[in-house]
Amino acid sequence: MPVFDFNNTPEESKAPQCTYTVFYSSHSQAGPDHPVLVLDNRAGQLKHHSNGAFTNPVRKTAFEFKTEEGTVSADILRIDARFVSLLKWLGENHINVRLSGVIKEDTYAVYKIREIAFGGGSKLSAEDGFLQFMIERLLSSDAPSEEEPGEDEEEAGDSMKLTSIQSITDFMNCAGRTLPDNIRLWARRNLAVARSNEVSAEERRHAQRALSIMMNIQWKGNYFESIDPVEARRILDEELYGMEQVKQRIIETIIQINRTHTLPAYGLLLIGPAGTGKSQIAYAVARILKLPWTTLDMSSINDPEQLTGSSRIYANAKPGIIMDAFSMAGESNLVFIINELDKAAAGKGNGNPADVLLTLLDNLGFTDNYIECMIPTVGVYPIATANEKDQISAPLMSRFAVIEIPDYTPEEKKVIFSEYALPKVLRRIGMEKSECSLTPDGLEAVIDLHRNTSGIRDLEQAAEHIAANALYQIEVDHVKSVTFDASMVRDLLG
């Protein structure tokens, strides 16, 4: 590992030289075997918990702490490359911390750093919890490239819920390199605007709001961990009855991710009658991918600006729905569930909102008019639903792998009602299966009453009605159980 010499000037020749090397790690959790930094403990004075302060790693590279003999210091030997800027910032601001670590021969491996208040030391400029927020963000980021830790460039940032200019500055100083290059440069420019007295208060307010939105999103890379196909299949079987072709297509997608460790170039377009479980499939995929999900209802959008946001030249400007989705998710990798793609309105003369989705679907980046920055979309997995394929434009269709979902047969509906819908309702309201049941002709009556409806939503509502009626009879009429035959079903649901 290279040793980083910060090239002291002749006047500073007596200043301590850099003592540490950096190591490159992408472990998302720190622990005794994956420390954040390693200190020299040949003197044996560091304990499991040690209180003190870092000296600025650019000038000195040590941790100073008090013992019975007075203030002593321990050299920093190794630092996770992701934490170099954070330690520099802690040293410059004289932040008192408590280290937790393990003693290994002549070293002390630190795996936890917490802020403490003692001895008149400075308080973090951001709100309480900022340091833990920073450490979690750094641990969840990838290791920087090997030339970056030696650079000494000024950056700016934000806090726990990054809102103030000072906390944004602190964030950029400590973890600016966790941001994509274009967002880091964008943040510096907007920070300059937010601090400037040469622009209007409105411009400063918009710049600060945009910074807060962007800094609170965890910008991840496009690398995806492998997914267990067996667990994926278990989730699909738990959520969906039948649909073997649909499940097969989803498992194929999982295998592709495992081979490439990236998301497929195409999202999924689920086409089928209402109530056939399209949204449920989308939620199951998000669960398999272990990603947050957000929904976008195209039937309620009639202006492209709702998706792209409005320009900051307007006093009431705000980000669009797509940017809001990133903000709500808190990270750049998420499942976008686009409902009713075939019902996208043509707009009010400002263009077709559906066409705005093309940039999102192409994985080339999306630009919000309010944020004024290209948003990486390589970690976005779109899943769209629609009832009618012929209502969707050809350019949009070409961005998806299409899966047609047929309606359920009467026999499938029987199984879904008796094995899934009714037991689910009974569990939710605290009833035993033996307290509410149907005779074979009662089940036939339920299916017959819904023979002209597509999907299973009406069956689920029927299960709710039947279970509620059974509970009423048990609680009010004091019967032990209720078994519904065909006549009772028709009287209740007909």
Coordinates of C-alpha atoms in Angstrom, one line a residue:
M1 CA 0.0 0.0 0.0
P2 CA 1.3 3.5 -0.8
V3 CA 2.3 5.9 2.0
F4 CA 0.9 9.3 1.4
D5 CA 3.3 12.2 2.1
F6 CA 1.5 15.5 2.2
N7 CA 4.7 17.3 1.0
N8 CA 5.4 19.8 3.8
T9 CA 7.0 23.1 2.9
P10 CA 10.5 23.9 4.4
E11 CA 8.9 25.9 7.1
E12 CA 6.9 22.8 8.1
S13 CA 9.8 20.4 7.9
K14 CA 9.7 19.7 11.6
A15 CA 6.0 18.8 11.5
P16 CA 5.3 15.1 11.9
Q17 CA 5.2 13.1 8.6
C18 CA 2.3 11.1 7.6
T19 CA 2.5 7.7 9.3
Y20 CA -0.3 5.8 7.7
T21 CA -1.0 3.8 4.6
V22 CA -4.5 3.5 3.2
F23 CA -6.3 0.2 2.4
Y24 CA -9.2 -0.2 0.1
S25 CA -12.3 -1.9 1.4
S26 CA -15.9 -2.2 0.3
H27 CA -17.2 -3.9 3.4
S28 CA -20.5 -2.4 4.4
Q29 CA -20.1 -3.2 8.1
A30 CA -17.1 -2.4 10.3
G31 CA -16.0 -5.0 12.9
P32 CA -12.8 -6.4 14.6
D33 CA -11.8 -8.1 11.3
H34 CA -12.8 -5.1 9.1
P35 CA -11.6 -2.0 11.1
V36 CA -12.0 1.6 10.0
L37 CA -8.4 2.4 11.1
V38 CA -5.5 0.8 13.0
L39 CA -3.5 2.6 15.7
D40 CA 0.0 1.9 17.0
N41 CA -0.4 0.4 20.5
R42 CA 3.1 -0.8 21.3
A43 CA 2.9 1.2 24.6
G44 CA -0.2 -0.7 25.5
Q45 CA -2.2 2.3 26.7
L46 CA -5.2 2.0 24.4
K47 CA -8.1 0.1 25.9
H48 CA -11.3 -1.3 24.4
H49 CA -12.9 2.1 24.7
S50 CA -10.6 5.1 24.3
N51 CA -11.6 8.8 24.5
G52 CA -9.7 11.5 22.8
A53 CA -9.3 13.4 19.5
F54 CA -7.6 13.0 16.2
T55 CA -5.0 15.4 15.1
N56 CA -5.3 16.7 11.6
P57 CA -4.0 13.8 9.4
V58 CA -2.6 16.4 6.9
R59 CA -0.2 17.8 9.6
K60 CA -0.1 15.0 12.2
T61 CA -1.4 11.5 12.0
A62 CA -2.2 10.5 15.5
F63 CA -4.9 10.0 18.1
E64 CA -4.4 11.9 21.3
F65 CA -5.8 10.8 24.6
K66 CA -5.3 11.2 28.3
T67 CA -3.8 8.8 30.7
E68 CA -2.6 9.0 34.3
E69 CA 0.7 10.2 33.0
G70 CA -0.9 13.0 30.9
T71 CA -1.8 13.4 27.3
V72 CA -0.2 10.9 25.0
S73 CA -0.7 10.0 21.3
A74 CA -0.8 6.9 19.2
D75 CA 0.2 7.0 15.5
I76 CA -2.3 6.1 12.9
L77 CA -0.9 3.1 11.0
R78 CA -3.6 2.3 8.5
I79 CA -6.9 3.9 7.4
D80 CA -9.8 2.7 5.2
A81 CA -9.5 5.0 2.2
R82 CA -13.2 6.0 2.5
F83 CA -12.5 7.6 6.0
V84 CA -9.4 9.7 5.2
S85 CA -11.4 12.9 4.7
L86 CA -13.6 12.2 7.7
L87 CA -10.6 11.9 10.1
K88 CA -9.1 15.0 8.6
W89 CA -12.3 16.9 9.3
L90 CA -12.6 15.5 12.9
G91 CA -9.0 16.6 13.5
E92 CA -9.4 20.1 12.0
N93 CA -12.6 20.7 14.1
H94 CA -11.2 19.2 17.3
I95 CA -14.1 16.8 17.7
N96 CA -13.9 14.6 20.8
V97 CA -14.7 11.0 20.1
R98 CA -14.8 7.6 21.7
L99 CA -13.2 4.8 19.9
S100 CA -14.2 1.2 20.2
G101 CA -11.6 -1.4 19.1
V102 CA -9.8 -4.6 19.7
I103 CA -6.1 -5.0 20.7
K104 CA -4.2 -7.2 18.3
E105 CA -0.5 -7.7 19.4
D106 CA 1.0 -4.1 19.1
T107 CA -2.0 -2.5 17.3
Y108 CA -5.5 -1.3 18.1
A109 CA -8.1 -2.0 15.4
V110 CA -10.8 0.6 15.6
Y111 CA -14.3 -0.4 14.3
K112 CA -16.5 2.3 15.9
I113 CA -16.2 6.0 16.3
R114 CA -18.7 8.0 18.4
E115 CA -18.8 11.7 19.3
I116 CA -18.7 12.6 22.9
A117 CA -18.8 15.9 24.8
F118 CA -16.0 16.6 27.3
G119 CA -13.1 19.0 28.0
G120 CA -14.6 21.9 26.2
G121 CA -14.1 20.4 22.7
S122 CA -16.0 21.5 19.7
K123 CA -19.5 20.2 18.9
L124 CA -20.3 18.9 15.5
S125 CA -21.6 21.7 13.3
A126 CA -24.6 19.6 12.2
E127 CA -27.3 18.2 14.4
D128 CA -26.9 15.2 16.7
G129 CA -26.4 12.0 14.9
F130 CA -24.3 13.5 12.1
L131 CA -21.2 11.5 12.8
Q132 CA -23.1 8.2 12.8
F133 CA -25.0 9.2 9.6
M134 CA -21.6 10.0 8.0
I135 CA -20.0 6.7 9.0
E136 CA -23.0 4.7 7.7
R137 CA -22.9 6.5 4.4
L138 CA -19.1 5.9 4.1
L139 CA -19.5 2.2 4.9
S140 CA -22.2 1.8 2.3
S141 CA -20.1 3.4 -0.4
D142 CA -17.6 1.7 -2.6
A143 CA -13.9 2.1 -2.1
P144 CA -12.5 5.1 -3.9
S145 CA -10.0 4.7 -6.7
E146 CA -6.4 4.4 -5.5
E147 CA -5.3 7.9 -6.4
E148 CA -8.1 9.8 -4.7
P149 CA -7.1 9.6 -1.0
G150 CA -3.9 11.5 -1.6
E151 CA -5.7 14.5 -3.1
D152 CA -6.3 17.5 -0.8
E153 CA -9.1 19.3 -2.5
E154 CA -11.8 21.4 -0.8
E155 CA -15.3 20.0 -0.9
A156 CA -18.6 21.0 0.7
G157 CA -21.6 18.9 2.3
D158 CA -24.6 18.3 4.7
S159 CA -25.9 16.5 7.9
M160 CA -28.1 14.0 9.4
K161 CA -31.0 15.2 7.4
L162 CA -28.9 17.5 5.3
T163 CA -30.6 20.9 5.3
S164 CA -28.4 23.7 6.6
I165 CA -25.6 25.2 4.5
Q166 CA -23.1 24.3 7.3
S167 CA -24.1 20.7 7.4
I168 CA -24.0 20.4 3.6
T169 CA -20.5 21.8 3.7
D170 CA -19.4 19.3 6.4
F171 CA -20.9 16.5 4.4
M172 CA -19.0 17.4 1.3
N173 CA -15.7 17.8 3.3
C174 CA -16.1 14.4 4.9
A175 CA -17.8 12.3 2.2
G176 CA -17.8 14.2 -1.1
R177 CA -16.2 11.4 -2.8
T178 CA -19.2 9.1 -2.2
L179 CA -21.0 11.2 -4.8
P180 CA -20.7 10.7 -8.6
D181 CA -18.3 13.2 -10.1
N182 CA -20.9 15.2 -11.9
I183 CA -23.0 15.5 -8.7
R184 CA -20.0 16.5 -6.7
L185 CA -19.2 19.3 -9.2
W186 CA -22.9 20.3 -9.3
A187 CA -23.0 20.5 -5.5
R188 CA -20.0 22.8 -5.4
R189 CA -21.6 25.2 -7.8
N190 CA -24.9 25.2 -6.0
L191 CA -23.1 25.7 -2.7
A192 CA -21.4 28.8 -4.0
V193 CA -24.8 30.1 -5.1
A194 CA -26.4 29.3 -1.7
R195 CA -23.6 31.3 0.0
S196 CA -23.5 34.2 -2.4
N197 CA -24.7 37.6 -1.5
E198 CA -24.7 38.6 -5.2
V199 CA -27.8 36.6 -6.1
S200 CA -31.4 37.0 -4.9
A201 CA -32.7 35.3 -1.7
E202 CA -35.0 33.3 -3.9
E203 CA -32.0 31.8 -5.9
R204 CA -30.2 31.0 -2.6
R205 CA -33.3 29.3 -1.2
H206 CA -33.7 27.1 -4.4
A207 CA -30.0 26.2 -4.4
Q208 CA -30.1 25.2 -0.7
R209 CA -33.3 23.2 -1.2
A210 CA -31.8 21.4 -4.3
L211 CA -28.6 20.6 -2.3
S212 CA -30.6 19.2 0.6
I213 CA -32.5 16.9 -1.8
M214 CA -29.4 15.6 -3.6
M215 CA -27.2 15.2 -0.5
N216 CA -29.8 13.1 1.3
I217 CA -29.9 10.5 -1.5
Q218 CA -27.3 7.7 -1.3
W219 CA -25.8 7.5 -4.8
K220 CA -24.9 3.9 -5.4
G221 CA -23.0 2.2 -8.1
N222 CA -24.4 -0.2 -10.6
Y223 CA -22.9 -3.3 -9.0
F224 CA -25.6 -5.8 -7.7
E225 CA -24.9 -8.6 -5.3
S226 CA -25.9 -12.1 -6.4
I227 CA -29.5 -13.1 -5.6
D228 CA -30.4 -16.6 -4.4
P229 CA -32.7 -18.1 -7.1
V230 CA -34.2 -20.5 -4.6
E231 CA -35.2 -17.7 -2.3
A232 CA -36.5 -15.7 -5.2
R233 CA -38.7 -18.7 -6.2
R234 CA -40.0 -19.0 -2.7
I235 CA -41.1 -15.4 -2.6
L236 CA -42.8 -15.7 -6.0
D237 CA -44.7 -18.9 -4.8
E238 CA -45.7 -17.1 -1.6
E239 CA -47.1 -14.1 -3.5
L240 CA -48.5 -15.7 -6.7
Y241 CA -50.5 -18.7 -7.4
G242 CA -49.8 -20.4 -10.8
M243 CA -48.3 -18.0 -13.4
E244 CA -45.5 -20.4 -14.1
Q245 CA -44.4 -18.6 -17.2
V246 CA -44.2 -15.3 -15.4
K247 CA -42.2 -16.8 -12.6
Q248 CA -39.8 -18.4 -15.1
R249 CA -39.2 -15.1 -16.8
I250 CA -38.5 -13.4 -13.4
I251 CA -36.1 -16.2 -12.4
E252 CA -34.3 -15.8 -15.8
T253 CA -33.8 -12.1 -15.0
I254 CA -32.3 -13.0 -11.6
I255 CA -29.9 -15.5 -13.2
Q256 CA -28.8 -12.7 -15.6
I257 CA -28.2 -10.3 -12.8
N258 CA -26.1 -13.0 -11.0
R259 CA -23.9 -13.4 -14.1
T260 CA -23.4 -9.7 -14.9
H261 CA -23.9 -8.1 -11.5
T262 CA -25.8 -5.4 -13.2
L263 CA -29.5 -4.8 -13.9
P264 CA -30.9 -6.0 -17.3
A265 CA -31.0 -3.4 -20.1
Y266 CA -34.8 -3.8 -20.2
G267 CA -37.5 -3.5 -17.5
L268 CA -40.6 -5.6 -17.3
L269 CA -44.0 -4.6 -18.9
L270 CA -46.8 -6.7 -17.3
I271 CA -49.9 -6.7 -19.5
G272 CA -53.2 -8.3 -18.5
P273 CA -56.7 -7.7 -17.3
A274 CA -57.4 -5.7 -14.2
G275 CA -57.0 -7.6 -11.0
T276 CA -54.7 -10.3 -12.2
G277 CA -51.9 -9.4 -9.8
K278 CA -49.7 -7.2 -12.0
S279 CA -48.8 -4.8 -9.1
Q280 CA -48.3 -7.8 -6.8
I281 CA -45.7 -9.2 -9.2
A282 CA -43.9 -5.9 -9.2
Y283 CA -43.8 -5.7 -5.4
A284 CA -42.5 -9.3 -5.3
V285 CA -39.7 -8.4 -7.7
A286 CA -38.7 -5.4 -5.6
R287 CA -38.6 -7.7 -2.6
I288 CA -36.4 -10.2 -4.4
L289 CA -34.0 -7.4 -5.5
K290 CA -34.0 -6.0 -2.0
L291 CA -34.6 -2.5 -3.4
P292 CA -37.0 0.3 -2.2
W293 CA -39.9 0.8 -4.6
T294 CA -41.9 3.7 -5.7
T295 CA -45.1 3.9 -7.8
L296 CA -45.9 6.3 -10.6
D297 CA -49.6 6.4 -11.7
M298 CA -49.6 7.5 -15.3
S299 CA -53.4 7.9 -15.4
S300 CA -53.2 10.9 -13.0
I301 CA -50.4 12.7 -15.0
N302 CA -51.5 15.1 -17.7
D303 CA -48.5 17.4 -18.0
P304 CA -44.8 16.4 -18.6
E305 CA -43.7 19.0 -16.0
Q306 CA -45.2 16.9 -13.3
L307 CA -42.5 14.4 -14.1
T308 CA -39.6 16.7 -15.0
G309 CA -40.1 19.5 -12.4
S310 CA -40.3 23.2 -13.0
S311 CA -37.5 25.7 -13.6
R312 CA -36.0 27.7 -10.6
I313 CA -37.0 30.9 -12.3
Y314 CA -40.4 30.5 -10.8
A315 CA -41.0 31.3 -7.1
N316 CA -43.1 28.2 -6.6
A317 CA -40.7 25.9 -8.5
K318 CA -40.3 22.4 -7.3
P319 CA -38.8 19.0 -8.4
G320 CA -40.8 16.6 -10.4
I321 CA -42.4 13.3 -9.4
I322 CA -39.4 11.3 -10.6
M323 CA -37.0 13.3 -8.5
D324 CA -39.3 13.1 -5.5
A325 CA -39.2 9.3 -5.9
F326 CA -35.4 9.2 -5.5
S327 CA -35.7 11.6 -2.5
M328 CA -38.4 9.4 -0.8
A329 CA -36.4 6.2 -1.4
G330 CA -33.2 7.8 -0.1
E331 CA -31.0 6.1 -2.7
S332 CA -30.5 5.9 -6.4
N333 CA -31.1 2.2 -6.8
L334 CA -34.8 1.5 -6.7
V335 CA -37.7 -0.3 -8.5
F336 CA -39.9 2.2 -10.4
I337 CA -43.4 0.7 -10.7
I338 CA -45.2 2.6 -13.5
N339 CA -48.9 1.8 -13.2
E340 CA -51.4 2.0 -16.1
L341 CA -48.8 2.9 -18.8
D342 CA -51.5 2.5 -21.4
K343 CA -53.6 5.3 -19.7
A344 CA -51.0 8.0 -20.0
A345 CA -52.7 11.2 -20.9
A346 CA -51.6 13.1 -24.1
G347 CA -51.1 16.3 -22.0
K348 CA -52.3 19.9 -22.4
G349 CA -50.3 20.7 -25.5
N350 CA -47.0 20.5 -23.6
G351 CA -46.1 17.1 -24.9
N352 CA -46.9 13.5 -23.9
P353 CA -45.9 12.6 -20.3
A354 CA -45.3 9.1 -21.3
D355 CA -42.4 10.2 -23.6
V356 CA -40.6 11.8 -20.6
L357 CA -40.1 8.2 -19.4
L358 CA -37.9 7.4 -22.3
T359 CA -34.8 9.0 -20.7
L360 CA -35.5 7.2 -17.5
L361 CA -35.8 3.9 -19.2
D362 CA -32.7 4.3 -21.4
N363 CA -30.4 4.3 -18.3
L364 CA -28.5 7.3 -19.7
G365 CA -29.5 9.6 -16.9
F366 CA -32.5 11.8 -16.2
T367 CA -32.4 15.6 -15.8
D368 CA -35.0 17.3 -13.5
N369 CA -35.6 21.0 -14.5
Y370 CA -35.5 22.1 -10.8
I371 CA -32.4 20.2 -9.8
E372 CA -30.6 21.0 -13.0
C373 CA -28.3 18.0 -12.8
M374 CA -28.1 14.7 -14.6
I375 CA -29.3 12.0 -12.3
P376 CA -27.7 8.5 -12.8
T377 CA -30.4 5.9 -13.6
V378 CA -28.2 2.8 -13.9
G379 CA -29.7 1.5 -10.7
V380 CA -33.3 2.0 -11.6
Y381 CA -35.3 -1.1 -12.5
P382 CA -38.6 -0.1 -14.2
I383 CA -41.7 -2.4 -14.0
A384 CA -44.7 -1.1 -15.9
T385 CA -48.3 -2.4 -15.8
A386 CA -51.0 -2.0 -18.5
N387 CA -54.3 -3.5 -19.5
E388 CA -54.1 -2.9 -23.2
K389 CA -50.9 -3.3 -25.2
D390 CA -52.1 -1.4 -28.3
Q391 CA -52.5 1.8 -26.3
I392 CA -48.7 2.0 -25.6
S393 CA -46.4 3.8 -28.1
A394 CA -43.8 1.7 -30.0
P395 CA -40.8 3.6 -28.4
L396 CA -42.0 2.8 -24.9
M397 CA -42.8 -0.8 -25.8
S398 CA -39.2 -1.3 -27.1
R399 CA -37.8 -0.4 -23.7
F400 CA -39.5 -3.3 -21.9
A401 CA -39.5 -7.1 -21.9
V402 CA -43.2 -7.8 -22.3
I403 CA -44.9 -10.4 -20.1
E404 CA -48.6 -11.2 -20.9
I405 CA -50.6 -12.2 -17.9
P406 CA -53.8 -14.2 -18.8
D407 CA -56.9 -14.1 -16.6
Y408 CA -57.4 -17.0 -14.2
T409 CA -59.5 -20.0 -15.1
P410 CA -62.5 -20.9 -12.8
E411 CA -60.5 -23.8 -11.4
E412 CA -57.6 -21.5 -10.6
K413 CA -60.0 -19.0 -8.9
K414 CA -61.3 -21.8 -6.7
V415 CA -57.8 -22.6 -5.4
I416 CA -56.9 -18.9 -5.0
F417 CA -60.1 -18.2 -3.0
S418 CA -59.9 -21.3 -0.8
E419 CA -56.2 -21.5 -0.3
Y420 CA -55.0 -17.9 -0.4
A421 CA -57.7 -15.2 -0.2
L422 CA -59.9 -16.5 2.6
P423 CA -57.1 -17.9 4.8
K424 CA -55.3 -14.5 4.5
V425 CA -58.4 -12.6 5.6
L426 CA -59.0 -15.1 8.5
R427 CA -55.4 -14.6 9.7
R428 CA -55.7 -10.8 9.6
I429 CA -58.8 -10.7 11.7
G430 CA -57.7 -13.3 14.1
M431 CA -60.1 -16.2 13.2
E432 CA -59.3 -19.9 13.0
K433 CA -59.9 -21.7 9.7
S434 CA -62.3 -24.0 11.4
E435 CA -64.5 -21.0 12.3
C436 CA -65.3 -20.1 8.7
S437 CA -65.5 -22.5 5.8
L438 CA -67.5 -23.2 2.7
T439 CA -69.1 -26.4 1.3
P440 CA -68.1 -27.4 -2.2
D441 CA -71.3 -26.0 -3.7
G442 CA -70.7 -22.8 -1.6
L443 CA -67.3 -22.4 -3.2
E444 CA -68.9 -23.0 -6.7
A445 CA -71.4 -20.3 -5.9
V446 CA -68.7 -17.8 -5.1
I447 CA -66.9 -18.5 -8.4
D448 CA -70.2 -18.4 -10.4
L449 CA -71.2 -15.0 -8.9
H450 CA -67.9 -13.6 -10.2
R451 CA -67.7 -15.4 -13.5
N452 CA -67.9 -12.2 -15.5
T453 CA -65.2 -10.3 -13.6
S454 CA -61.5 -10.4 -14.5
G455 CA -58.8 -11.0 -11.9
I456 CA -59.2 -11.8 -8.3
R457 CA -59.9 -8.4 -6.6
D458 CA -63.7 -9.2 -6.4
L459 CA -62.9 -12.6 -5.0
E460 CA -60.7 -11.0 -2.3
Q461 CA -63.6 -8.6 -1.4
A462 CA -66.0 -11.6 -1.3
A463 CA -63.6 -13.3 1.2
E464 CA -63.7 -10.2 3.3
H465 CA -67.5 -10.2 3.3
I466 CA -67.8 -13.9 4.1
A467 CA -65.3 -13.8 6.9
A468 CA -66.9 -10.6 8.4
N469 CA -70.3 -12.2 8.4
A470 CA -69.0 -15.4 10.0
L471 CA -67.3 -13.3 12.8
Y472 CA -70.5 -11.4 13.3
Q473 CA -72.5 -14.7 13.8
I474 CA -69.8 -16.1 16.2
E475 CA -69.7 -12.9 18.3
V476 CA -73.4 -11.9 18.3
D477 CA -75.2 -15.2 17.8
H478 CA -72.7 -17.2 19.9
V479 CA -72.2 -20.0 17.3
K480 CA -68.9 -21.8 17.3
S481 CA -68.4 -21.8 13.6
V482 CA -70.1 -21.0 10.3
T483 CA -70.1 -23.1 7.1
F484 CA -71.4 -21.4 4.1
D485 CA -73.4 -23.4 1.5
A486 CA -74.5 -22.2 -1.9
S487 CA -77.7 -20.7 -0.7
M488 CA -76.0 -18.8 2.1
V489 CA -73.4 -17.5 -0.3
R490 CA -76.0 -16.2 -2.8
D491 CA -78.0 -14.6 0.0
L492 CA -74.9 -12.8 1.3
L493 CA -73.1 -11.9 -2.0
G494 CA -75.9 -12.0 -4.6

